[in-house]
């Protein structure tokens, strides 16, 4: 995963979950971040979609269970646009 | 394993029971459980029927992780009929297991992709998870106003749970009840709002009926074009929504002279340890229809009918401003509402400007989930 994409997602997540950016790792998930609930899950996805101008399909959301998953899905979408 | 969202079929009933068991085990209360039958009991899908419900499940390798219901109904937009979907009862294992936090979002997005013209109603207030999710997705929102009329003030002050949540409030309510000050104040407030002006020259009559007849279609045809958005209320749909068997709905046909001008659906419920109403006997104006200019007469007829019964309180939710005024003219007071009306971006396009049009929609407890908890 490329650093800029991860870092941008990391900043979005940190801002949303109100935790230090450094505490957000690739394996960070709802289980490790107490404020990450279903509403914040949606807010995270919407914020990422807006930041990167992409739209995740419901089936793609299925693979998103951690910050690393979001970055992976995002990179696949961005690559398909090239 | 990936989550698959598919229609609820009979072979998953056992899996839904296991899902409910996991929810019950993880939470101290069981308010939220999914249906342990795969078809809607009241509104199953049937050929040539526009009004029906479909149940869906979110499955992970045949294990149920969530479910939701889509109610299909035609709505009239100033007389133009369009099929609209109502999204309700979303339930995700994410509420008890954070590994499934994603399921709620997946279900909502799947439902919206399949039914872009969608709304949600009720939901318990803007601060609840579903309205917050809908807001984040750009849905337009407002509250459906809530109205109440106290018929027996003493019993209301002594029995209304909402007024008795703390020792101080209980004492205040009791003092108000026993000194007589409370009943007087309630009567003054309700009387102040009440207006007796009659619009119709013909004498009004409210007649209790056992089912809706052909005249209902005449009322529907003449009144539906007057509303910015209204769920179809023909004879067929009304007899489906308020069937003769089952709950004890009271159906009133209101006539002026011999001409039917409208109707009401009422409930009269003896509450039992209800979290809002305690043990009061609560009547509700669940549903109603007439042309807006006849709303006052129809509401007055229904209110007078209910006041003859031994009830403590009458409640109603009405979105249309004329029906709200009609309630106030019959002595109802408006109170804070937690009934959220949320429409998807595509549906909101039909109701522009939303802030202005929403008070011209006709929504009440007959819409959405129907009169649950009443």
XYZ file of C-alpha atoms in Angstrom:
456
model
C 0.000 0.000 0.000
C 1.339 3.419 -0.889
C 2.100 5.751 1.970
C 0.194 8.849 0.785
C -3.113 6.963 0.411
C -2.728 5.305 3.779
C -1.791 8.560 5.447
C -4.772 10.374 3.994
C -7.128 7.634 5.197
C -5.338 7.658 8.547
C -5.983 11.396 8.920
C -9.664 11.016 7.997
C -10.083 8.184 10.500
C -8.216 10.023 13.257
C -10.366 13.099 12.759
C -13.563 11.047 12.723
C -12.795 8.800 15.675
C -11.084 11.626 17.604
C -7.910 9.704 18.269
C -4.274 10.590 17.470
C -3.344 9.761 13.865
C -0.396 7.744 15.125
C -2.740 5.352 16.894
C -4.422 4.395 13.618
C -2.689 1.409 12.056
C -3.496 -0.781 9.058
C -5.063 -3.361 11.342
C -7.168 -0.813 13.262
C -10.809 -1.921 13.203
C -14.112 -1.397 15.050
C -12.879 -3.922 17.581
C -9.813 -1.860 18.449
C -11.321 1.655 18.271
C -14.176 2.145 20.771
C -15.789 5.082 18.905
C -15.967 3.134 15.609
C -19.627 2.124 15.469
C -21.981 1.538 12.526
C -22.702 5.251 12.081
C -19.014 6.114 12.166
C -18.358 3.263 9.739
C -20.667 4.976 7.278
C -19.147 8.385 7.991
C -15.680 6.958 7.381
C -16.698 5.441 4.057
C -18.478 8.618 2.949
C -15.496 10.763 3.954
C -13.086 8.489 2.060
C -15.383 8.471 -0.980
C -15.505 12.250 -0.945
C -11.773 12.659 -0.446
C -10.836 10.291 -3.271
C -13.908 10.901 -5.489
C -14.876 7.230 -5.624
C -18.032 5.288 -4.748
C -17.941 1.863 -3.080
C -20.542 -0.690 -4.100
C -22.303 -2.633 -1.300
C -20.321 -5.749 -2.287
C -17.039 -3.860 -1.975
C -17.991 -2.651 1.487
C -18.050 -6.274 2.504
C -14.275 -6.406 2.307
C -13.828 -3.365 4.513
C -13.268 -4.405 8.089
C -10.150 -2.423 8.939
C -8.236 0.672 7.877
C -5.940 -1.535 5.790
C -8.971 -3.004 4.004
C -10.212 0.473 3.125
C -6.845 1.417 1.692
C -6.698 -1.816 -0.322
C -10.170 -1.355 -1.769
C -9.412 2.251 -2.468
C -6.188 1.483 -4.280
C -7.958 -1.137 -6.406
C -10.628 1.416 -7.357
C -8.086 4.129 -8.080
C -6.024 1.721 -10.179
C -9.082 0.715 -12.224
C -9.645 4.375 -13.081
C -6.206 4.703 -14.723
C -16.683 -14.794 4.646
C -18.402 -12.177 2.520
C -21.825 -10.862 3.475
C -24.576 -11.684 0.990
C -27.889 -9.833 1.110
C -30.803 -11.842 -0.208
C -34.549 -12.306 0.270
C -35.541 -14.128 3.459
C -36.622 -17.650 2.558
C -38.195 -20.319 4.750
C -34.989 -22.324 5.088
C -33.410 -19.456 7.080
C -36.005 -19.314 9.859
C -33.809 -21.422 12.144
C -30.809 -19.193 11.367
C -32.864 -16.090 12.245
C -33.828 -17.699 15.563
C -30.125 -18.243 16.276
C -29.424 -14.621 15.302
C -32.133 -13.424 17.715
C -30.730 -15.682 20.411
C -27.281 -14.116 20.002
C -28.798 -10.620 20.231
C -30.814 -11.554 23.331
C -27.789 -13.165 24.979
C -25.603 -10.120 24.394
C -28.128 -7.480 25.484
C -30.085 -7.184 28.677
C -33.274 -6.340 26.774
C -34.804 -7.819 23.655
C -36.513 -4.846 22.020
C -34.813 -5.621 18.762
C -35.386 -9.048 17.306
C -35.929 -9.963 13.667
C -39.006 -11.724 12.336
C -39.038 -15.467 12.866
C -41.227 -15.941 9.813
C -40.041 -15.329 6.276
C -43.191 -13.659 4.931
C -45.015 -10.586 6.160
C -48.156 -11.681 8.009
C -50.077 -8.496 7.176
C -48.694 -7.556 3.770
C -47.249 -10.554 1.907
C -46.221 -10.117 -1.716
C -49.069 -11.079 -4.032
C -49.735 -10.837 -7.727
C -51.269 -7.539 -8.914
C -50.801 -5.982 -5.504
C -48.825 -2.743 -5.116
C -48.816 -2.810 -1.319
C -46.584 -5.484 0.190
C -43.534 -6.083 2.371
C -40.351 -7.996 1.589
C -37.929 -9.293 4.199
C -34.190 -9.462 3.488
C -31.299 -11.100 5.305
C -27.589 -10.330 5.461
C -25.897 -13.721 5.431
C -22.351 -14.775 6.171
C -21.948 -18.326 4.960
C -25.624 -19.056 5.774
C -25.330 -17.458 9.225
C -27.693 -14.484 9.662
C -25.845 -11.269 10.531
C -28.640 -8.816 9.857
C -32.008 -8.189 8.283
C -34.299 -5.438 7.081
C -37.764 -4.936 5.640
C -38.850 -3.015 2.555
C -42.510 -2.014 2.356
C -43.696 -1.217 -1.143
C -46.585 1.176 -1.628
C -47.747 3.566 -4.303
C -47.727 7.213 -3.313
C -49.486 10.103 -4.965
C -47.483 13.262 -5.635
C -50.127 15.908 -6.343
C -52.140 13.206 -8.096
C -49.306 11.388 -9.889
C -48.834 7.849 -8.595
C -45.342 6.428 -8.113
C -44.079 3.254 -6.392
C -42.099 4.156 -3.273
C -40.135 1.965 -0.861
C -40.169 2.306 2.916
C -37.001 1.080 4.639
C -37.572 -0.256 8.098
C -36.583 -2.600 10.851
C -32.878 -2.746 9.963
C -31.151 -4.955 12.484
C -27.459 -5.830 12.449
C -25.297 -8.065 14.572
C -23.028 -5.008 14.687
C -25.049 -3.757 17.695
C -23.608 -6.573 19.794
C -20.467 -7.615 17.883
C -18.213 -4.980 16.374
C -16.891 -7.417 13.788
C -20.207 -6.770 12.005
C -20.244 -2.978 12.251
C -20.244 -2.900 8.457
C -23.482 -4.845 8.008
C -25.808 -1.891 8.714
C -24.127 0.214 6.034
C -24.180 -2.644 3.522
C -27.880 -3.301 4.047
C -28.813 0.356 3.713
C -26.731 0.851 0.575
C -28.081 -2.330 -1.009
C -31.677 -1.300 -0.291
C -31.092 2.189 -1.636
C -29.389 0.921 -4.785
C -32.381 -1.329 -5.484
C -34.957 1.307 -4.493
C -33.665 4.852 -5.044
C -37.072 6.368 -4.194
C -37.098 5.456 -0.548
C -38.138 6.909 2.803
C -37.919 6.059 6.482
C -40.327 7.125 9.228
C -40.396 7.059 13.007
C -36.997 5.868 14.237
C -37.205 7.489 17.699
C -35.535 10.849 17.001
C -32.620 12.427 15.148
C -30.059 11.111 17.642
C -30.733 7.437 16.862
C -28.257 5.452 14.706
C -30.443 5.074 11.597
C -31.376 8.768 11.241
C -27.720 9.664 11.795
C -26.710 7.284 9.023
C -29.392 8.628 6.702
C -28.339 12.191 7.406
C -24.745 11.312 6.602
C -25.943 9.909 3.273
C -27.602 13.192 2.368
C -31.229 12.278 3.092
C -33.630 15.148 3.760
C -35.301 15.073 7.155
C -38.024 16.616 9.236
C -40.209 15.700 12.213
C -43.862 14.653 11.923
C -45.630 16.799 14.565
C -47.185 15.069 17.577
C -50.494 16.212 19.092
C -52.359 15.170 22.212
C -55.626 15.969 23.945
C -56.205 15.185 27.609
C -59.744 13.955 28.175
C -59.446 13.059 31.873
C -56.863 15.464 33.364
C -56.738 13.945 36.864
C -55.983 10.454 35.592
C -53.517 11.924 33.062
C -51.547 13.757 35.764
C -51.557 10.710 38.040
C -50.818 8.113 35.402
C -48.704 9.584 32.617
C -45.263 8.000 33.016
C -43.531 10.791 31.095
C -44.681 13.298 33.748
C -43.497 11.153 36.643
C -39.890 10.299 35.823
C -38.411 11.884 38.980
C -39.585 12.425 42.554
C -39.877 16.183 41.932
C -41.943 15.711 38.791
C -44.141 13.124 40.507
C -44.777 15.534 43.385
C -45.563 18.412 41.011
C -47.970 16.259 39.006
C -49.680 14.998 42.171
C -50.043 18.520 43.607
C -51.448 19.718 40.291
C -53.873 16.791 40.188
C -55.131 16.912 43.794
C -55.428 20.708 44.091
C -57.425 20.827 40.873
C -55.002 23.375 39.422
C -53.662 20.916 36.840
C -57.017 19.877 35.397
C -58.094 23.530 35.229
C -54.875 24.547 33.477
C -55.165 21.701 30.971
C -58.785 22.574 30.192
C -57.910 26.254 29.754
C -54.998 25.467 27.405
C -57.048 23.039 25.356
C -60.064 25.354 25.321
C -57.921 28.300 24.293
C -56.811 26.443 21.173
C -60.227 25.023 20.422
C -62.351 26.670 17.735
C -65.854 25.737 16.858
C -66.078 27.321 13.416
C -67.857 25.061 10.957
C -67.046 25.119 7.263
C -69.871 22.917 6.053
C -73.522 23.850 5.899
C -74.676 20.212 5.855
C -75.032 18.320 9.150
C -72.069 16.099 9.951
C -72.386 12.456 10.845
C -69.710 9.985 11.936
C -70.726 6.383 11.397
C -68.712 3.389 12.589
C -68.167 0.894 9.760
C -66.777 -2.634 9.663
C -64.803 -2.202 6.419
C -64.094 0.418 3.804
C -66.514 0.552 0.871
C -66.456 1.948 -2.660
C -67.053 5.476 -1.385
C -63.463 5.394 -0.060
C -62.170 5.493 -3.631
C -64.226 8.622 -4.300
C -62.644 10.331 -1.276
C -59.204 9.168 -2.431
C -59.658 10.420 -5.992
C -60.913 13.817 -4.957
C -58.476 14.474 -2.123
C -55.153 12.823 -3.088
C -54.222 15.425 -5.769
C -54.319 18.032 -3.004
C -51.330 16.562 -1.165
C -47.637 16.855 -2.061
C -47.108 13.221 -1.017
C -49.610 10.702 0.286
C -49.574 6.903 0.495
C -52.320 5.270 -1.566
C -55.495 4.964 0.495
C -57.987 3.284 -1.771
C -60.611 0.825 -0.592
C -58.290 -2.082 -1.379
C -55.255 -0.684 0.438
C -57.267 0.421 3.477
C -58.845 -2.994 3.907
C -55.343 -4.484 3.748
C -53.840 -2.014 6.222
C -56.772 -2.153 8.644
C -58.247 -5.630 8.260
C -61.453 -6.585 10.013
C -59.710 -9.418 11.846
C -56.760 -8.834 14.183
C -56.394 -5.485 15.968
C -59.538 -3.683 16.991
C -59.414 -0.762 14.592
C -62.326 1.656 14.738
C -63.256 2.890 11.263
C -65.369 6.014 10.978
C -67.077 7.250 7.845
C -67.748 10.982 8.016
C -70.572 12.385 5.903
C -71.911 15.887 5.361
C -75.561 15.497 4.511
C -75.415 12.148 2.779
C -72.084 12.795 1.021
C -68.977 11.059 2.381
C -66.295 13.700 2.944
C -63.691 11.633 4.767
C -62.828 8.841 7.156
C -60.744 8.047 10.213
C -59.066 4.989 11.662
C -58.875 5.051 15.449
C -57.502 2.864 18.217
C -58.626 2.709 21.839
C -55.975 0.937 23.909
C -55.780 0.187 27.605
C -52.036 0.583 28.231
C -50.262 -1.649 30.703
C -47.021 -0.402 32.291
C -46.282 1.451 29.058
C -43.009 3.398 29.231
C -44.731 6.601 28.060
C -48.372 6.191 29.059
C -48.221 3.945 32.139
C -51.666 2.399 32.626
C -53.706 5.092 30.908
C -56.410 4.346 28.405
C -55.069 5.974 25.259
C -56.966 6.565 22.048
C -55.193 7.473 18.840
C -56.220 9.023 15.562
C -54.102 6.619 13.549
C -55.110 7.559 10.029
C -57.545 9.862 8.296
C -58.318 11.368 4.927
C -60.403 14.162 3.454
C -59.713 17.209 1.351
C -57.610 19.651 3.414
C -60.532 22.087 3.775
C -62.617 19.321 5.414
C -59.891 18.199 7.825
C -61.334 20.208 10.728
C -64.772 18.571 10.428
C -63.332 15.085 10.120
C -61.041 15.547 13.122
C -63.865 17.058 15.164
C -66.096 14.081 14.367
C -63.388 11.615 15.410
C -62.563 13.537 18.585
C -66.199 13.739 19.661
C -66.628 10.030 18.983
C -63.604 9.162 21.130
C -64.524 11.528 23.977
C -67.737 9.560 24.509
C -65.617 6.543 25.390
C -63.988 6.177 28.781
C -60.529 7.285 27.578
C -57.864 9.389 29.297
C -55.913 10.778 26.376
C -56.037 11.060 22.562
C -52.815 11.233 20.514
C -52.023 11.730 16.843
C -49.120 12.433 14.499
C -49.939 14.490 11.403
C -47.504 16.016 8.925
C -49.929 18.197 6.958
C -50.359 21.716 8.321
C -54.137 21.738 7.756
C -54.564 18.510 9.725
C -52.402 19.990 12.471
C -54.609 23.086 12.606
C -57.671 20.796 12.582
C -56.357 18.989 15.659
C -55.595 22.261 17.451
C -59.095 23.513 16.623
C -60.442 20.407 18.361
C -58.456 21.221 21.504
C -55.285 19.224 20.846
C -51.939 20.552 22.009
C -48.706 20.099 20.086
C -45.786 18.464 21.890
C -42.235 17.529 20.945
C -42.081 14.715 18.416
C -39.533 11.954 17.902
C -41.137 10.779 14.653
C -38.539 11.430 11.959
C -39.516 11.568 8.292
C -36.443 10.968 6.125
C -36.401 10.825 2.329
C -33.660 9.634 -0.009
C -32.050 12.182 -2.346
C -34.031 10.878 -5.354
C -37.321 11.046 -3.485
C -36.453 14.500 -2.168
C -36.279 15.676 -5.800
C -40.051 15.142 -5.956
C -40.592 17.303 -2.877
C -38.683 20.473 -3.633
C -38.277 22.731 -1.777
C -38.332 20.089 0.947
C -38.651 22.500 3.892
C -41.753 24.037 2.343
C -43.297 20.904 0.845
C -43.043 18.681 3.900
C -45.969 20.428 5.609
C -48.075 19.641 2.510
C -47.383 15.904 2.739
C -49.958 13.648 4.364
C -48.170 11.323 6.766
C -49.437 9.882 10.011
C -49.297 6.687 12.083
C -50.997 4.829 9.242
C -47.763 5.187 7.257
C -44.474 3.448 7.728
C -44.561 0.757 10.395
C -48.226 1.460 11.077
C -49.678 1.981 14.550
C -47.177 -0.055 16.538
C -46.922 0.720 20.264
C -50.352 2.378 20.189
